[in-house]
Each structure stands twice: as structure tokens, then as C-alpha cells.
PDB file of C-alpha atoms in Angstrom:
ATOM      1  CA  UNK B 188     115.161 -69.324 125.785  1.00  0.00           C
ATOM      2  CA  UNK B 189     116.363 -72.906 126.109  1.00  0.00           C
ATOM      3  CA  UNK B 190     120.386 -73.093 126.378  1.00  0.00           C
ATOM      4  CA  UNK B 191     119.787 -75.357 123.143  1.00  0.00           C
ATOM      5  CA  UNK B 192     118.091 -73.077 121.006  1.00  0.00           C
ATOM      6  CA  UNK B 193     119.864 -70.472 119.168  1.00  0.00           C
ATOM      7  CA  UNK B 194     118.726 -66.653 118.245  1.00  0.00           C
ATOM      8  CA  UNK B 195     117.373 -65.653 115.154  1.00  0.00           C
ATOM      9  CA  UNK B 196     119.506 -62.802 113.912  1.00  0.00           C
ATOM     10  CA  UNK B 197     117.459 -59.750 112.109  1.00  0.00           C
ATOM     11  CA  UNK B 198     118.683 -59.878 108.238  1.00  0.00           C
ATOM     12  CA  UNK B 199     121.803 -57.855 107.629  1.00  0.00           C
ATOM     13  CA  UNK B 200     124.265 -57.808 105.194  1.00  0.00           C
ATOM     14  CA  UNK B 201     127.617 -59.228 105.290  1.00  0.00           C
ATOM     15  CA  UNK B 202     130.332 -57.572 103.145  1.00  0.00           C
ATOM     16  CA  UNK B 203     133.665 -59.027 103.042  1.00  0.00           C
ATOM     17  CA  UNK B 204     136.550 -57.962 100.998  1.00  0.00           C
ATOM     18  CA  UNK B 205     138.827 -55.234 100.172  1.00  0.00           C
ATOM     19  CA  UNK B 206     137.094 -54.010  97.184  1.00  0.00           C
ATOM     20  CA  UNK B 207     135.026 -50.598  97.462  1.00  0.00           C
ATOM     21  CA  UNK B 208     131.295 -51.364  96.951  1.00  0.00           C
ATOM     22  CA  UNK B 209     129.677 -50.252  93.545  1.00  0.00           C
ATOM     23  CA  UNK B 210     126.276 -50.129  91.881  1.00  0.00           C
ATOM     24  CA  UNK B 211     123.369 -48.246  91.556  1.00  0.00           C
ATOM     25  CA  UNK B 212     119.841 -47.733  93.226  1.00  0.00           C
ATOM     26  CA  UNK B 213     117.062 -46.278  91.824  1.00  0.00           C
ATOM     27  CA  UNK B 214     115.139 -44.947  94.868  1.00  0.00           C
ATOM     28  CA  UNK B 215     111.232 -43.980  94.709  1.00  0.00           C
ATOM     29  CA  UNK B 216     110.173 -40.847  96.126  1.00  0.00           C
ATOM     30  CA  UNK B 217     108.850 -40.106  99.591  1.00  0.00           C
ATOM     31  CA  UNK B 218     105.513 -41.682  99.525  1.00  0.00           C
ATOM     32  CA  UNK B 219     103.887 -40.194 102.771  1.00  0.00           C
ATOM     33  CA  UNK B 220     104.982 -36.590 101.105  1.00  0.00           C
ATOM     34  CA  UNK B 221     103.801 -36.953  97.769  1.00  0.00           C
ATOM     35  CA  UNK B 222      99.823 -36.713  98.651  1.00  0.00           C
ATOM     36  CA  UNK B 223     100.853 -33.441 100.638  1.00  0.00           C
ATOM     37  CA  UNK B 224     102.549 -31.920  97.695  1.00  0.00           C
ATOM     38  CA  UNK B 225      99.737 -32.722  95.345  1.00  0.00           C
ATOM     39  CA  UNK B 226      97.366 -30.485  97.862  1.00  0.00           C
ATOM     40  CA  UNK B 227     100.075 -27.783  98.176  1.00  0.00           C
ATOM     41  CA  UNK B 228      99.541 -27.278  94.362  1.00  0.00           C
ATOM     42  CA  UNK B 229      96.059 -25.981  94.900  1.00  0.00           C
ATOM     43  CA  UNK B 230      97.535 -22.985  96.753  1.00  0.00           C
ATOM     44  CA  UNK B 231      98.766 -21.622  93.339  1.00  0.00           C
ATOM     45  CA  UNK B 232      97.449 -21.129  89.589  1.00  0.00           C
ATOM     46  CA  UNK B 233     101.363 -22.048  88.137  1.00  0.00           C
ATOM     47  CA  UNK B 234     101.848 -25.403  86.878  1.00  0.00           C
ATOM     48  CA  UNK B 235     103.564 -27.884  89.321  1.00  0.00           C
ATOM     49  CA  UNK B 236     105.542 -30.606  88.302  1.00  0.00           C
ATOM     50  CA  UNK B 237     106.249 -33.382  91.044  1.00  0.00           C
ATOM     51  CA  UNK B 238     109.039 -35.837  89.024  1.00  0.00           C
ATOM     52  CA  UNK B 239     109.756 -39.392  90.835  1.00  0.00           C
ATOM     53  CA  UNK B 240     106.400 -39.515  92.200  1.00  0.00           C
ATOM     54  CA  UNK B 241     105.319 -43.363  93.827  1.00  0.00           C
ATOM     55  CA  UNK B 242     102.417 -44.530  92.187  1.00  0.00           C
ATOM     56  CA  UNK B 243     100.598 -45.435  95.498  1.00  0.00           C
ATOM     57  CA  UNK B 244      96.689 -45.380  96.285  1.00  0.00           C
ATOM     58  CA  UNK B 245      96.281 -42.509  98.347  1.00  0.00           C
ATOM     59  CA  UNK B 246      98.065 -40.493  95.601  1.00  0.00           C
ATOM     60  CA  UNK B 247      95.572 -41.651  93.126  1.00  0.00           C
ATOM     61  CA  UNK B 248      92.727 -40.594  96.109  1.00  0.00           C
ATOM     62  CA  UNK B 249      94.247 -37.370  96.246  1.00  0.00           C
ATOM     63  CA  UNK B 250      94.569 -36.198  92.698  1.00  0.00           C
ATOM     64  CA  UNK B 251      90.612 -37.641  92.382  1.00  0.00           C
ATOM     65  CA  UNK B 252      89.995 -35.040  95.163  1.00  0.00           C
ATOM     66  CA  UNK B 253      92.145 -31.935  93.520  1.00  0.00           C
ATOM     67  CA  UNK B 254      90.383 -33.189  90.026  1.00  0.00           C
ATOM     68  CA  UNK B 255      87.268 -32.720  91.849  1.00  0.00           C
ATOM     69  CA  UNK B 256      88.096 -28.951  92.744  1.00  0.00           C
ATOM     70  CA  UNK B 257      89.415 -27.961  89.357  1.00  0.00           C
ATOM     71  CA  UNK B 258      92.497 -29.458  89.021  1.00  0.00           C
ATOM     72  CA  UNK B 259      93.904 -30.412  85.802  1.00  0.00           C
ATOM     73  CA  UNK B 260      96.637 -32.973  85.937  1.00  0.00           C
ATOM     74  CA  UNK B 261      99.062 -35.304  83.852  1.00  0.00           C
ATOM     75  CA  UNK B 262     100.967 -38.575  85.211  1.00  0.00           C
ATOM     76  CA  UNK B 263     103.483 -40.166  82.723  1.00  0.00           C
ATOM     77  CA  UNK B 264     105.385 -42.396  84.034  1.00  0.00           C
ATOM     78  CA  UNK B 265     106.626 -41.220  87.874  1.00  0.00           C
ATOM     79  CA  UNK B 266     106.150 -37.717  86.401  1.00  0.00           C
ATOM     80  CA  UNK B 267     102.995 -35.624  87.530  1.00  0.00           C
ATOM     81  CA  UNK B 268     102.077 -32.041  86.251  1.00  0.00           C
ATOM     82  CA  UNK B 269      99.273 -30.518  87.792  1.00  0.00           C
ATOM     83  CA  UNK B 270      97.409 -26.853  87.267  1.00  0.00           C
ATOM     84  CA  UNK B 271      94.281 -25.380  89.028  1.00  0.00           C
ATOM     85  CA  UNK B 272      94.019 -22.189  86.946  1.00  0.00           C
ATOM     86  CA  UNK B 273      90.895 -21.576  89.251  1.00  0.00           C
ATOM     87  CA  UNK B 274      88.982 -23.393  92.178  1.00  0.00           C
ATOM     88  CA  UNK B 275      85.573 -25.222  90.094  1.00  0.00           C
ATOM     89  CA  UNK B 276      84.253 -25.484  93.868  1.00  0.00           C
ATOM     90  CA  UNK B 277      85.116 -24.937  97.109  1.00  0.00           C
ATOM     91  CA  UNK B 278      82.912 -28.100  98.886  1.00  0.00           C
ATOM     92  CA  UNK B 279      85.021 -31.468  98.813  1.00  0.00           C
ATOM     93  CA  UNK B 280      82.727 -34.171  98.200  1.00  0.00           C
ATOM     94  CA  UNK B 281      82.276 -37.683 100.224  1.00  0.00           C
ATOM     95  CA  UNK B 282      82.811 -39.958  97.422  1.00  0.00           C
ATOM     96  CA  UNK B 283      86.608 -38.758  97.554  1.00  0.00           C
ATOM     97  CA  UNK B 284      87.209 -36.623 100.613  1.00  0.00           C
ATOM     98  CA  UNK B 285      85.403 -39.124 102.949  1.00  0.00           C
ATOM     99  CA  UNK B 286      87.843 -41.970 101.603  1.00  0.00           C
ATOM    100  CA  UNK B 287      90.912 -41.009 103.724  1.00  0.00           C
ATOM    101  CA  UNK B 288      91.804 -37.975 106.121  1.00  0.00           C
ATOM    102  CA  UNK B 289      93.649 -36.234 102.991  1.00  0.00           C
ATOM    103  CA  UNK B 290      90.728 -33.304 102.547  1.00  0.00           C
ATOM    104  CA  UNK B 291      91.810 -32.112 106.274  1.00  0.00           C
ATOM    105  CA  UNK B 292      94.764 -30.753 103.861  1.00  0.00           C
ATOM    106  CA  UNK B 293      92.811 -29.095 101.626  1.00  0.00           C
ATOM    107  CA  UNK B 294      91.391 -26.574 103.463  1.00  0.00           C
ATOM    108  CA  UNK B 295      94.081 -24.631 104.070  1.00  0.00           C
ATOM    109  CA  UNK B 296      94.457 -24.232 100.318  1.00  0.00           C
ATOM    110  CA  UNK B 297      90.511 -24.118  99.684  1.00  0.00           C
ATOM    111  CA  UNK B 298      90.646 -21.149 102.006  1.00  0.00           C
ATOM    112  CA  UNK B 299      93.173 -19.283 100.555  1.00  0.00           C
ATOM    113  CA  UNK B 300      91.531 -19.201  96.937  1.00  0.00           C
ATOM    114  CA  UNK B 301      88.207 -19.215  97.863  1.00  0.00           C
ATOM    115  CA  UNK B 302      87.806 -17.657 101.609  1.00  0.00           C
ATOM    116  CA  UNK B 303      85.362 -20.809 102.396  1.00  0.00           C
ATOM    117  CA  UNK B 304      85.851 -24.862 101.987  1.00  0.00           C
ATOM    118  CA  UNK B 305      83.262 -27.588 103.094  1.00  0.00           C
ATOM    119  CA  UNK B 306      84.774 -31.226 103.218  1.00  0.00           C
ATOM    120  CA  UNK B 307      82.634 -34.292 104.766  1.00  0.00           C
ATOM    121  CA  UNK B 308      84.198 -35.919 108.443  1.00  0.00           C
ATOM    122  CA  UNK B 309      87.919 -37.242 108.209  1.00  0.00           C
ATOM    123  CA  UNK B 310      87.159 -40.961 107.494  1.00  0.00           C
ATOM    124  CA  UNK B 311      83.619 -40.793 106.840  1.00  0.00           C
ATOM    125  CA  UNK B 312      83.121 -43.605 104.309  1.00  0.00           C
ATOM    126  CA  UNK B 313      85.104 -46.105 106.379  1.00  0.00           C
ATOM    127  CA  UNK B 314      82.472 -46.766 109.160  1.00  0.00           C
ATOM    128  CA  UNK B 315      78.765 -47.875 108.274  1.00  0.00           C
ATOM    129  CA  UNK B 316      75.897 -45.259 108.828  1.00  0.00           C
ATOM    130  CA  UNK B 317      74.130 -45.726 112.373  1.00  0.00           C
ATOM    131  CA  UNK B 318      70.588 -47.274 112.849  1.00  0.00           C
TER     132      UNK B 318
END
């Protein structure tokens, strides 16, 4: 750097004064733990609710893919209520587990209900079919 040429700072606030700071911040939730807590759901037949939920596309992916196994499920709003009384089917399809690497998570639950899962390769529908 030339002598002339001055740094560019990273952006930071700057808070002068002798007044405490007040407000408030509405924060969304955790949005690489939602997905996880949407498959955790299958593990039981109760009703889960997940409340400040961020409405993100791999959460949409995911509850496609627990709809897919028998999951019933609500959104309204940031609120999501989800039940899967019983497992429909135990065999995760490629239209929605080959979209992302999400189904890996399911078979833990799969398992535990039904004692066998099938889900298509982690990231199948990204990459085109070989010649």
C-alpha cells in the first residue's frame, strides 16, 4: 500500500454518549438448525411445534421430504407444527431427497420407526446423468 492511500476500515459502529443504549431486535431463528429439527420430529408420533422458524429454502426442501414420509405439517407465520402419527414409507424419493444432503438425516429417524430406510445419493439431482 502506497503511503498515499488510506485503509478501508471494516463497518463498525460508533456510539458516543453517556446515554445507555435502548431498543429492540427481533432476531430469526437458527437457520442451519431448523431443517435438523424438522427431521428430529420424525423420531416421534407427538406433535412438534418449532415457533420462530426462518422461512428459508432448504426448510421448505425438508418438510417436502418429511411430507413425503407421512408427515403432516402446519406453517403460520414463523410457527410450524408437525405430526407423523406413522411412517407412509420408509424409501425417500429423488425428486426431494436427491435435492440437498438433508435425507442423510433421515435415516436415523427412518430406522428407528421402521427398522429399514432407502434414500437416493447425497446430491444426486445436482450433477447431470453420465453418457
Amino acid at each position: 500500500m502506497k503511503q498515499s492511500e488510506t485503509p478501508v476500515a471494516s463497518p463498525y459502529y460508533l456510539v458516543q454518549g453517556g446515554a445507555s443504549l435502548q431498543g429492540e431486535v427481533k432476531l430469526s431463528g437458527a437457520k442451519n438448525a431448523v431443517t435438523k429439527m424438522i427431521i428430529a420430529s420424525l423420531l416421534t408420533s407427538e406433535e412438534c411445534t418449532l415457533r420462530n422458524v426462518p422461512l428459508l429454502g432448504d426448510m421448505y426442501l425438508t418438510m417436502k421430504l418429511c411430507e413425503s414420509v407421512g408427515t403432516s405439517l402446519h406453517l403460520d407465520d414463523h410457527v410450524l407444527t408437525l405430526r407423523t402419527d406413522s411412517i407412509a414409507r420408509s424409501e425417500i424419493s429423488d425428486e426431494v431427497g436427491g435435492l440437498n444432503r438433508i435425507a442423510v438425516m433421515a435415516i436415523g429417524p427412518l430406522l428407528h420407526r421402521c427398522g429399514e430406510v432407502s434414500i437416493p445419493a447425497p446430491g444426486r439431482s445436482y450433477w447431470p446423468a453420465p453418457h
